XYZ file of C-alpha atoms in Angstrom:
589
model
C 0.067 0.073 0.026
C 0.993 3.535 -0.369
C 2.283 3.786 3.353
C 4.472 0.593 2.935
C 1.979 -1.849 4.709
C 1.641 -5.286 3.029
C -1.733 -6.944 2.609
C -1.965 -10.706 2.379
C -3.450 -11.406 -1.007
C -4.278 -14.644 -2.821
C -4.262 -14.491 -6.687
C -6.060 -17.609 -8.142
C -5.188 -17.844 -11.672
C -6.952 -20.408 -13.939
C -4.195 -22.478 -16.123
C -5.548 -21.526 -19.315
C -6.105 -17.902 -18.517
C -5.268 -15.266 -21.196
C -6.356 -11.845 -21.403
C -8.820 -12.646 -18.438
C -10.725 -10.226 -16.072
C -10.069 -10.039 -12.446
C -12.792 -9.880 -9.568
C -11.356 -8.779 -6.322
C -13.045 -9.412 -2.802
C -11.658 -7.854 0.617
C -12.525 -9.281 3.672
C -11.717 -9.519 7.361
C -12.765 -13.246 7.720
C -9.575 -14.666 6.531
C -8.978 -14.863 2.877
C -7.069 -18.264 3.380
C -10.362 -19.907 4.510
C -12.406 -17.855 2.056
C -10.651 -19.824 -0.940
C -10.655 -23.120 0.788
C -14.483 -24.178 0.400
C -13.375 -27.607 -0.859
C -9.904 -29.266 -1.205
C -9.668 -29.815 -5.078
C -7.465 -28.815 -7.822
C -10.438 -27.206 -9.685
C -10.936 -23.607 -9.217
C -14.481 -23.726 -9.200
C -14.610 -26.239 -6.387
C -12.216 -24.047 -4.188
C -13.854 -20.545 -4.383
C -17.116 -19.731 -2.683
C -20.148 -20.399 -4.240
C -20.498 -16.483 -4.963
C -17.555 -16.719 -7.181
C -18.142 -20.211 -8.791
C -19.826 -18.742 -11.945
C -16.921 -16.115 -12.588
C -14.387 -18.924 -11.881
C -16.174 -21.188 -14.390
C -16.034 -18.292 -17.041
C -12.286 -18.180 -16.706
C -11.852 -15.118 -14.422
C -8.862 -14.402 -12.060
C -9.968 -14.354 -8.656
C -8.334 -12.159 -6.105
C -9.084 -12.558 -2.412
C -7.388 -10.251 0.021
C -7.203 -9.656 3.904
C -8.037 -6.224 4.818
C -5.458 -4.229 6.772
C -4.886 -5.405 10.323
C -6.479 -8.863 10.002
C -5.225 -12.381 9.515
C -2.116 -12.360 7.332
C -2.332 -8.567 6.569
C 0.084 -5.862 8.096
C -1.070 -2.705 9.725
C -3.800 -1.810 12.305
C -7.291 -2.986 12.106
C -10.012 -0.435 12.746
C -13.703 -1.769 12.620
C -15.309 -0.331 9.363
C -12.543 2.094 9.057
C -13.769 5.591 7.929
C -12.525 7.386 4.939
C -9.540 9.540 5.668
C -10.593 12.966 7.073
C -12.171 13.996 10.534
C -12.526 10.407 11.820
C -9.371 8.761 10.202
C -6.488 11.094 10.724
C -4.273 8.410 8.602
C -3.783 8.697 4.666
C -5.368 5.315 4.356
C -8.616 3.693 4.139
C -10.539 1.037 2.451
C -10.951 3.033 -0.581
C -7.201 3.695 -1.092
C -6.349 0.218 -0.031
C -8.559 -0.954 -2.763
C -7.055 1.730 -5.464
C -3.410 0.226 -4.516
C -4.291 -3.118 -4.935
C -5.977 -2.643 -8.085
C -3.085 -0.581 -9.255
C -0.658 -3.425 -8.370
C -2.861 -6.200 -9.956
C -3.096 -4.496 -13.316
C 0.457 -3.870 -13.311
C 1.723 -7.417 -12.276
C -0.837 -10.073 -13.176
C 0.228 -10.758 -16.827
C -2.839 -13.088 -17.670
C -5.227 -10.182 -16.970
C -6.890 -7.922 -19.186
C -6.473 -4.918 -17.221
C -10.262 -4.704 -16.056
C -11.192 -5.297 -12.463
C -14.543 -5.710 -10.598
C -15.026 -5.674 -6.944
C -17.375 -8.058 -5.217
C -18.152 -9.207 -1.726
C -20.970 -9.492 1.028
C -21.542 -7.971 4.106
C -18.251 -6.455 5.609
C -17.067 -7.455 2.025
C -20.119 -5.381 0.584
C -18.771 -2.649 2.684
C -15.335 -2.674 1.338
C -17.010 -3.112 -2.303
C -18.870 0.225 -1.778
C -15.637 1.802 -0.456
C -14.012 0.970 -3.645
C -16.280 3.409 -5.601
C -14.851 6.398 -3.649
C -12.360 7.839 -6.223
C -12.268 4.503 -7.921
C -9.142 3.245 -9.784
C -9.538 3.429 -13.606
C -9.452 -0.003 -14.231
C -12.466 -0.535 -11.880
C -15.205 -1.572 -14.429
C -17.855 -3.043 -12.223
C -19.097 -3.591 -8.627
C -21.405 -5.973 -6.970
C -22.036 -5.405 -3.315
C -24.166 -8.062 -1.563
C -26.037 -7.198 1.583
C -23.621 -4.131 2.184
C -23.553 -2.170 5.335
C -24.144 1.725 4.770
C -25.415 3.315 7.803
C -24.509 1.483 11.155
C -27.083 3.574 13.060
C -30.036 3.945 10.836
C -30.646 0.180 10.335
C -27.705 -1.895 9.793
C -25.460 -3.856 12.167
C -25.182 -1.844 15.367
C -28.364 0.217 15.509
C -32.224 0.356 14.188
C -33.269 3.885 14.464
C -31.383 4.457 17.693
C -31.966 1.000 19.407
C -28.746 -0.922 20.230
C -28.457 -4.501 18.874
C -26.442 -5.547 21.723
C -26.769 -9.426 21.469
C -25.470 -9.601 17.942
C -23.060 -6.569 18.036
C -21.260 -7.258 21.202
C -20.076 -10.630 20.416
C -19.152 -9.798 16.936
C -17.139 -6.721 17.778
C -15.321 -8.814 20.457
C -14.638 -11.568 17.655
C -13.174 -9.033 15.170
C -11.226 -6.599 17.661
C -10.099 -8.858 20.449
C -7.341 -10.519 18.347
C -5.768 -10.077 14.660
C -7.019 -13.564 13.802
C -10.280 -13.798 15.512
C -8.847 -16.197 17.956
C -10.813 -15.306 21.146
C -14.195 -16.111 21.163
C -17.397 -14.744 23.069
C -18.829 -16.659 25.949
C -21.678 -15.689 28.274
C -21.772 -18.854 30.278
C -25.554 -19.475 29.891
C -27.252 -21.085 26.919
C -30.189 -18.890 26.759
C -28.917 -15.382 25.852
C -32.415 -14.025 27.080
C -31.077 -14.882 30.604
C -27.588 -13.669 30.325
C -28.460 -10.263 29.201
C -31.416 -9.828 31.645
C -28.690 -10.719 34.481
C -26.177 -8.327 33.134
C -28.618 -5.361 32.961
C -27.411 -2.987 30.503
C -25.374 -3.406 27.120
C -22.585 -1.465 29.193
C -22.596 -3.941 31.795
C -22.431 -6.907 29.496
C -19.632 -5.384 27.727
C -17.574 -4.444 30.875
C -17.866 -8.039 32.026
C -15.718 -9.039 28.980
C -13.331 -6.216 29.244
C -14.416 -4.434 26.154
C -13.349 -1.271 27.287
C -10.093 -2.014 25.588
C -11.568 -2.361 22.214
C -11.775 0.711 20.031
C -14.975 0.178 18.374
C -16.938 -0.532 21.328
C -15.648 2.735 22.995
C -16.626 4.849 19.991
C -20.080 3.082 19.532
C -20.827 3.387 23.054
C -19.952 7.134 23.153
C -22.179 8.015 20.243
C -25.648 6.430 21.120
C -27.445 9.272 18.854
C -27.206 9.949 15.376
C -24.481 12.574 15.586
C -21.694 13.684 13.334
C -19.676 10.556 13.964
C -22.444 8.296 12.325
C -23.577 10.948 9.866
C -20.198 11.264 8.362
C -19.639 7.573 7.852
C -22.930 6.982 5.934
C -21.895 5.385 2.704
C -25.270 6.345 0.945
C -24.687 9.933 1.738
C -20.891 9.614 0.791
C -21.232 7.959 -2.510
C -24.540 10.429 -3.595
C -21.535 13.164 -3.568
C -19.332 11.061 -5.785
C -19.466 11.176 -9.536
C -21.316 7.881 -10.862
C -18.506 6.077 -12.790
C -18.785 2.518 -11.927
C -21.912 0.314 -12.912
C -23.238 -1.272 -9.745
C -25.472 -4.259 -8.905
C -26.662 -3.948 -5.521
C -27.857 -7.199 -4.068
C -29.976 -7.479 -1.081
C -32.223 -10.066 0.921
C -35.862 -9.316 1.998
C -35.012 -11.171 5.053
C -31.561 -9.888 5.894
C -31.109 -10.188 9.673
C -28.016 -8.208 9.651
C -27.902 -5.518 6.927
C -31.483 -5.176 5.662
C -31.155 -0.990 5.329
C -27.743 -0.606 3.568
C -28.522 -1.985 -0.121
C -31.709 -0.205 -0.533
C -30.509 2.870 1.016
C -27.518 3.031 -1.146
C -29.786 2.292 -4.195
C -32.430 5.255 -3.045
C -29.280 7.618 -2.926
C -27.802 6.677 -6.263
C -30.785 5.761 -8.608
C -31.402 9.700 -9.224
C -27.859 10.029 -10.435
C -28.483 7.399 -13.059
C -31.961 8.539 -14.724
C -31.370 6.158 -17.614
C -30.904 2.996 -15.319
C -27.708 2.408 -17.174
C -25.546 2.117 -14.265
C -27.332 1.375 -11.093
C -29.511 -1.693 -10.676
C -31.256 -3.499 -7.515
C -31.851 -6.990 -6.900
C -34.206 -7.925 -3.872
C -34.189 -12.024 -3.230
C -35.918 -13.805 -0.741
C -32.898 -14.235 1.243
C -31.301 -14.057 4.600
C -28.171 -12.195 5.066
C -25.709 -14.511 3.405
C -28.270 -16.553 1.152
C -27.551 -14.642 -2.023
C -24.083 -16.004 -2.005
C -24.946 -19.656 -1.237
C -28.337 -21.680 -1.710
C -31.744 -19.876 -1.789
C -34.257 -22.583 -1.669
C -35.997 -21.300 1.523
C -35.689 -19.922 5.159
C -36.714 -22.082 8.057
C -40.050 -23.522 6.908
C -40.667 -21.037 4.205
C -39.748 -22.411 0.843
C -39.246 -20.704 -2.500
C -39.098 -21.827 -6.109
C -36.067 -23.700 -6.528
C -32.662 -22.403 -5.889
C -33.265 -18.827 -6.262
C -29.876 -17.568 -5.353
C -28.040 -20.154 -7.978
C -30.343 -18.960 -10.539
C -29.505 -15.312 -9.779
C -25.943 -15.772 -9.901
C -26.024 -17.582 -13.278
C -28.752 -15.719 -15.044
C -28.365 -12.189 -13.696
C -25.076 -11.581 -11.933
C -22.754 -13.276 -14.257
C -23.816 -11.871 -17.452
C -23.739 -8.285 -15.693
C -20.022 -9.002 -14.898
C -19.235 -10.164 -18.337
C -20.763 -7.172 -20.078
C -18.518 -4.937 -18.377
C -15.351 -7.016 -17.947
C -15.281 -9.105 -21.042
C -17.324 -6.993 -23.520
C -19.928 -9.723 -23.364
C -23.582 -9.077 -24.587
C -25.684 -6.535 -22.843
C -27.239 -7.985 -19.755
C -30.898 -7.711 -19.732
C -31.425 -6.055 -16.405
C -34.351 -3.923 -15.140
C -33.787 -1.180 -12.711
C -34.755 -3.518 -10.084
C -35.482 -7.217 -9.911
C -37.517 -8.309 -7.209
C -38.769 -11.658 -6.059
C -42.179 -11.888 -4.580
C -43.142 -14.225 -2.032
C -46.320 -15.688 -1.695
C -46.616 -16.454 -5.370
C -42.929 -17.283 -5.823
C -41.879 -15.412 -8.795
C -39.399 -12.577 -10.186
C -40.806 -9.216 -11.024
C -39.208 -6.646 -13.128
C -39.688 -2.916 -12.082
C -38.617 0.333 -13.724
C -38.326 2.149 -10.419
C -38.240 1.069 -6.811
C -40.284 1.557 -4.722
C -42.732 3.720 -6.153
C -43.460 2.258 -9.572
C -44.362 -1.277 -10.532
C -43.326 -0.781 -14.277
C -46.045 -3.303 -15.356
C -48.947 -0.832 -16.013
C -50.273 -1.338 -12.497
C -49.487 1.824 -10.486
C -48.470 1.314 -7.051
C -51.086 2.856 -4.653
C -50.324 3.278 -0.784
C -53.300 2.321 1.517
C -53.726 2.925 5.022
C -54.453 -0.307 6.917
C -56.166 0.819 10.147
C -55.514 -0.355 13.585
C -59.034 -0.724 14.960
C -60.574 -1.582 18.288
C -61.240 -4.755 19.456
C -57.863 -6.124 17.797
C -59.102 -5.375 14.559
C -57.436 -4.421 11.244
C -58.915 -3.135 8.088
C -58.732 -0.492 5.228
C -61.481 1.377 6.602
C -60.883 4.240 9.286
C -62.240 3.401 12.954
C -65.723 4.677 13.520
C -66.433 7.814 15.540
C -67.065 7.104 19.244
C -65.209 3.436 19.116
C -62.599 2.966 21.911
C -59.813 5.358 21.673
C -56.996 2.939 22.357
C -55.363 -0.073 23.271
C -53.397 -0.611 26.442
C -50.735 -2.702 27.895
C -48.118 -2.397 30.617
C -44.282 -2.938 29.724
C -42.454 -4.249 32.182
C -38.453 -4.152 31.715
C -38.129 -7.080 34.064
C -39.935 -9.091 31.638
C -39.352 -7.964 28.112
C -40.870 -9.413 25.162
C -38.449 -12.190 23.321
C -37.459 -11.380 19.835
C -37.924 -15.116 19.327
C -39.044 -18.366 20.845
C -36.930 -19.074 24.159
C -34.112 -20.666 24.788
C -32.182 -18.233 22.387
C -28.680 -19.480 21.800
C -25.826 -17.133 21.183
C -25.988 -15.920 17.532
C -22.777 -17.783 16.514
C -23.327 -20.825 18.513
C -23.572 -24.328 16.750
C -27.533 -24.538 17.718
C -28.095 -21.076 16.510
C -30.791 -20.402 13.971
C -30.045 -16.909 13.736
C -30.305 -16.718 10.104
C -34.019 -17.782 9.969
C -35.546 -15.260 12.643
C -36.955 -12.774 10.070
C -39.587 -15.300 9.020
C -40.233 -16.504 12.479
C -43.736 -17.588 13.541
C -45.015 -14.916 15.812
C -47.313 -16.981 17.957
C -45.015 -16.783 20.871
C -45.438 -13.068 20.989
C -49.008 -12.774 20.029
C -50.190 -14.484 23.362
C -48.387 -12.109 25.576
C -50.300 -9.241 27.476
C -47.609 -6.595 26.479
C -48.144 -7.186 22.921
C -51.305 -5.750 21.242
C -52.461 -7.879 18.048
C -54.701 -6.451 15.381
C -55.898 -8.749 12.490
C -57.936 -8.506 9.444
C -60.496 -11.159 8.601
C -59.495 -13.967 5.937
C -58.713 -12.383 2.642
C -61.213 -12.934 -0.309
C -58.798 -12.413 -2.933
C -54.928 -11.799 -3.274
C -53.468 -8.789 -1.982
C -50.247 -7.728 -3.567
C -47.625 -5.423 -2.008
C -44.421 -3.969 -3.398
C -42.346 -1.308 -1.829
C -41.627 0.589 1.442
C -44.252 0.212 4.382
C -44.540 2.722 6.952
C -45.985 2.640 10.435
C -47.876 5.788 11.158
C -48.147 5.244 14.911
C -49.905 7.339 17.673
C -48.718 6.291 21.122
C -48.293 7.420 24.402
C -46.337 6.164 27.538
C -46.652 6.720 31.289
C -42.796 6.895 31.374
C -40.626 9.534 29.718
C -38.749 7.209 26.972
C -40.140 4.202 25.245
C -39.213 1.953 22.333
C -41.889 0.867 19.651
C -41.583 -2.238 17.860
C -43.931 -2.669 14.864
C -44.294 -6.031 12.794
C -46.358 -6.819 9.615
C -47.174 -10.539 9.696
C -48.868 -12.983 6.948
C -51.141 -15.538 8.940
C -51.388 -18.591 7.156
C -54.828 -20.561 7.193
C -55.712 -22.847 10.097
C -54.866 -25.877 7.898
C -52.158 -25.867 5.103
C -52.537 -29.692 4.112
C -49.260 -29.787 1.879
C -47.271 -28.345 4.932
C -49.195 -28.886 8.168
C -46.575 -27.322 10.559
C -47.635 -23.799 8.523
C -51.241 -24.069 9.865
C -51.890 -20.708 11.550
C -48.251 -19.812 11.241
C -47.845 -16.255 11.701
C -45.051 -15.396 9.255
C -43.208 -12.318 10.037
C -42.791 -10.040 6.665
C -41.507 -6.823 7.697
C -40.578 -5.294 11.263
C -38.545 -2.828 13.033
C -38.044 -0.808 16.190
C -37.774 2.836 17.004
C -36.307 4.301 20.071
C -38.818 7.185 21.274
C -36.192 9.683 22.396
C -35.172 10.576 18.985
C -38.654 11.185 17.684
C -38.033 14.888 17.364
C -34.197 14.755 16.548
C -32.133 11.690 15.636
C -29.024 13.606 16.850
C -30.317 15.140 19.945
C -32.602 12.823 22.279
C -35.314 14.316 24.270
C -37.703 12.761 27.035
C -41.083 12.048 25.891
C -43.915 13.845 27.402
C -45.625 11.398 29.738
C -49.226 10.235 28.593
C -49.389 12.183 25.696
C -50.249 10.549 22.239
C -47.570 11.422 20.257
C -47.054 10.829 16.487
C -44.318 8.471 15.182
C -43.506 7.504 11.264
C -41.294 4.195 11.428
C -40.010 2.889 8.092
C -40.340 -0.594 7.665
C -38.119 -2.698 5.519
C -39.063 -3.556 2.032
C -41.749 -6.092 1.201
C -42.446 -7.852 -2.151
C -45.391 -10.358 -1.375
C -48.784 -11.459 -2.116
C -51.195 -12.101 0.688
C -53.170 -15.030 -0.758
C -56.695 -15.542 -0.292
C -57.489 -17.336 3.023
C -54.575 -15.734 4.708
C -55.016 -12.831 7.175
C -52.791 -9.735 7.699
C -51.820 -9.233 11.108
C -49.754 -6.286 12.972
C -48.346 -6.565 16.323
C -46.994 -3.553 18.401
C -44.829 -4.031 21.521
C -42.020 -1.988 23.410
C -39.246 -4.499 23.743
C -37.413 -7.062 21.301
C -35.071 -8.780 23.611
C -32.338 -9.664 23.893
C -31.547 -8.645 20.295
C -32.042 -4.908 21.489
C -31.185 -3.446 24.600
C -33.942 -2.811 27.114
C -35.467 0.781 27.160
C -35.580 1.746 30.859
C -38.656 3.601 30.008
C -37.245 6.591 32.179
C -35.236 9.011 30.295
C -31.571 8.453 31.037
C -28.500 10.282 29.135
C -27.083 7.101 27.643
C -29.286 3.854 27.836
C -26.242 1.684 27.408
C -25.206 2.471 30.806
C -28.632 2.661 32.511
C -28.510 1.609 36.174
C -30.732 -0.972 37.864
C -32.797 1.826 39.438
C -33.509 3.551 36.246
C -35.808 0.794 34.679
C -39.529 1.040 35.546
C -42.761 -0.428 34.026
C -44.907 1.862 31.802
C -48.607 2.067 30.653
C -48.510 2.298 26.850
C -51.456 3.044 24.631
C -51.631 2.524 20.896
C -54.346 5.102 19.689
C -56.950 4.775 16.942
C -59.267 7.812 17.686
C -60.232 10.757 15.663
C -56.886 12.647 14.681
C -54.933 9.984 16.312
C -55.597 7.190 13.773
C -52.578 4.785 13.801
C -52.041 2.754 10.545
C -49.589 0.791 8.469
C -49.015 2.510 5.209
C -48.974 -0.336 2.558
C -47.405 0.009 -0.818
C -50.575 -1.989 -2.444
C -50.175 -3.113 -6.313
C -53.439 -3.037 -7.962
C -54.299 -6.641 -9.628
C -54.442 -6.518 -13.533
């Protein structure tokens, strides 16, 4: 690199390679293991499934340990910011990618001088970083499930609520040692118990000595959306860059880790490409890593064949070939989106506000009604004005059925939880449930739902969790275990203290019905006849998210035991205070 640091890099050259393009992946997860999927002399068997089609097409595969991890020299900084106020050095992921590409095109004699960047999750982040002041030889980029904004809705926070039971162990694993040899252990099987006993996220971190880790110190000192987070948001950074490199953004509708980043980058960059020539979005029926592996289903929910394998063969590889091998123009719409429920791909000329098929999107309000009902007609005058429940921090609502093993344990089914059956929550007294009658016809939704919530609390702070659910019929003969299944489709959390200003938290006014507009993750789904639509609202999602004390404190991560109090919560559906879900309904042809 330009500062003399050497990065461990594997260059896999097909024996017959002449004038071949190169694909570069940069990872913190050990490049040596990355290229050892299977012991074989065949390149297509060695590389991960994500790179198999490229290897079969004669590409040179390059995999590199990022600075400071595994075989690479230098200091590791988690999600290293671009050089500037948050990074006083002269190097970052952008410069390291530039320098790597510069070396490759000068030294790999079998190459044609063209390079593409590709990677998932953290590798998706480094792929996006390659687009900041890109090298002239960089001709295409394919970020899978990329991190873009770690406060708004990716790994560390969602709308200000801290994702403790996923973030702490990951940060510990990544930062404690160069080779990630030190592993997190809580001493209990059920994470619900371990985090409840610890109290706050800060107390749990302290019990593992995490004050020694730089990223935890930074994260815990910036719980609000201040300049520290705003200046690292890649969607905002890339929107200020000239658009030079064709980009295929690959995301999962059920991504349990980074569901925000890819769509956010697409929203930011698509307006810079009005002709839909350079920026494309793929939304598949996938969890976090599934687009890079096999995509036949998640948990008990099955899809039509291997959706991920089909995508890589029929969509991604032609896209790469177009720009790196002068192949035929790939047949790519602006957005290619899988529709669950009916199990098929849809082509859109814009996302999320146009369906591109002559069937205009029409957002419709789905109202939360008295007596647990849900419907497209507003509540009648004079009906009960609100529903009420008591939120007790001593008994928070689990985000999935207990026991909940550690995310990275052998027994974990962490990758499945965004399609989990929600009946475990629906029976609790601290969760309010709204449900339609069985649908008489199909209802197709495609786009970005919003929860327009009117809610009050007897406390001075509160979290609000809103979940959109497809309830299966009582009997499903072909799949008996799905009888009555409450399938999670889209859900998120909002920390009330940020209602007025994301950067400056303020106490909530007790017992006041306040308006919240909560963005929910993208949906592409058809509710089938006989199914019901359900909405659940609650005030904790534990232990994935740290508990809100429901009393305003300066930093929830360091709340004391005496700060936690019960609160009476109300969800309003009165005149002028009508809570609803704004659904992106697509009219049926």
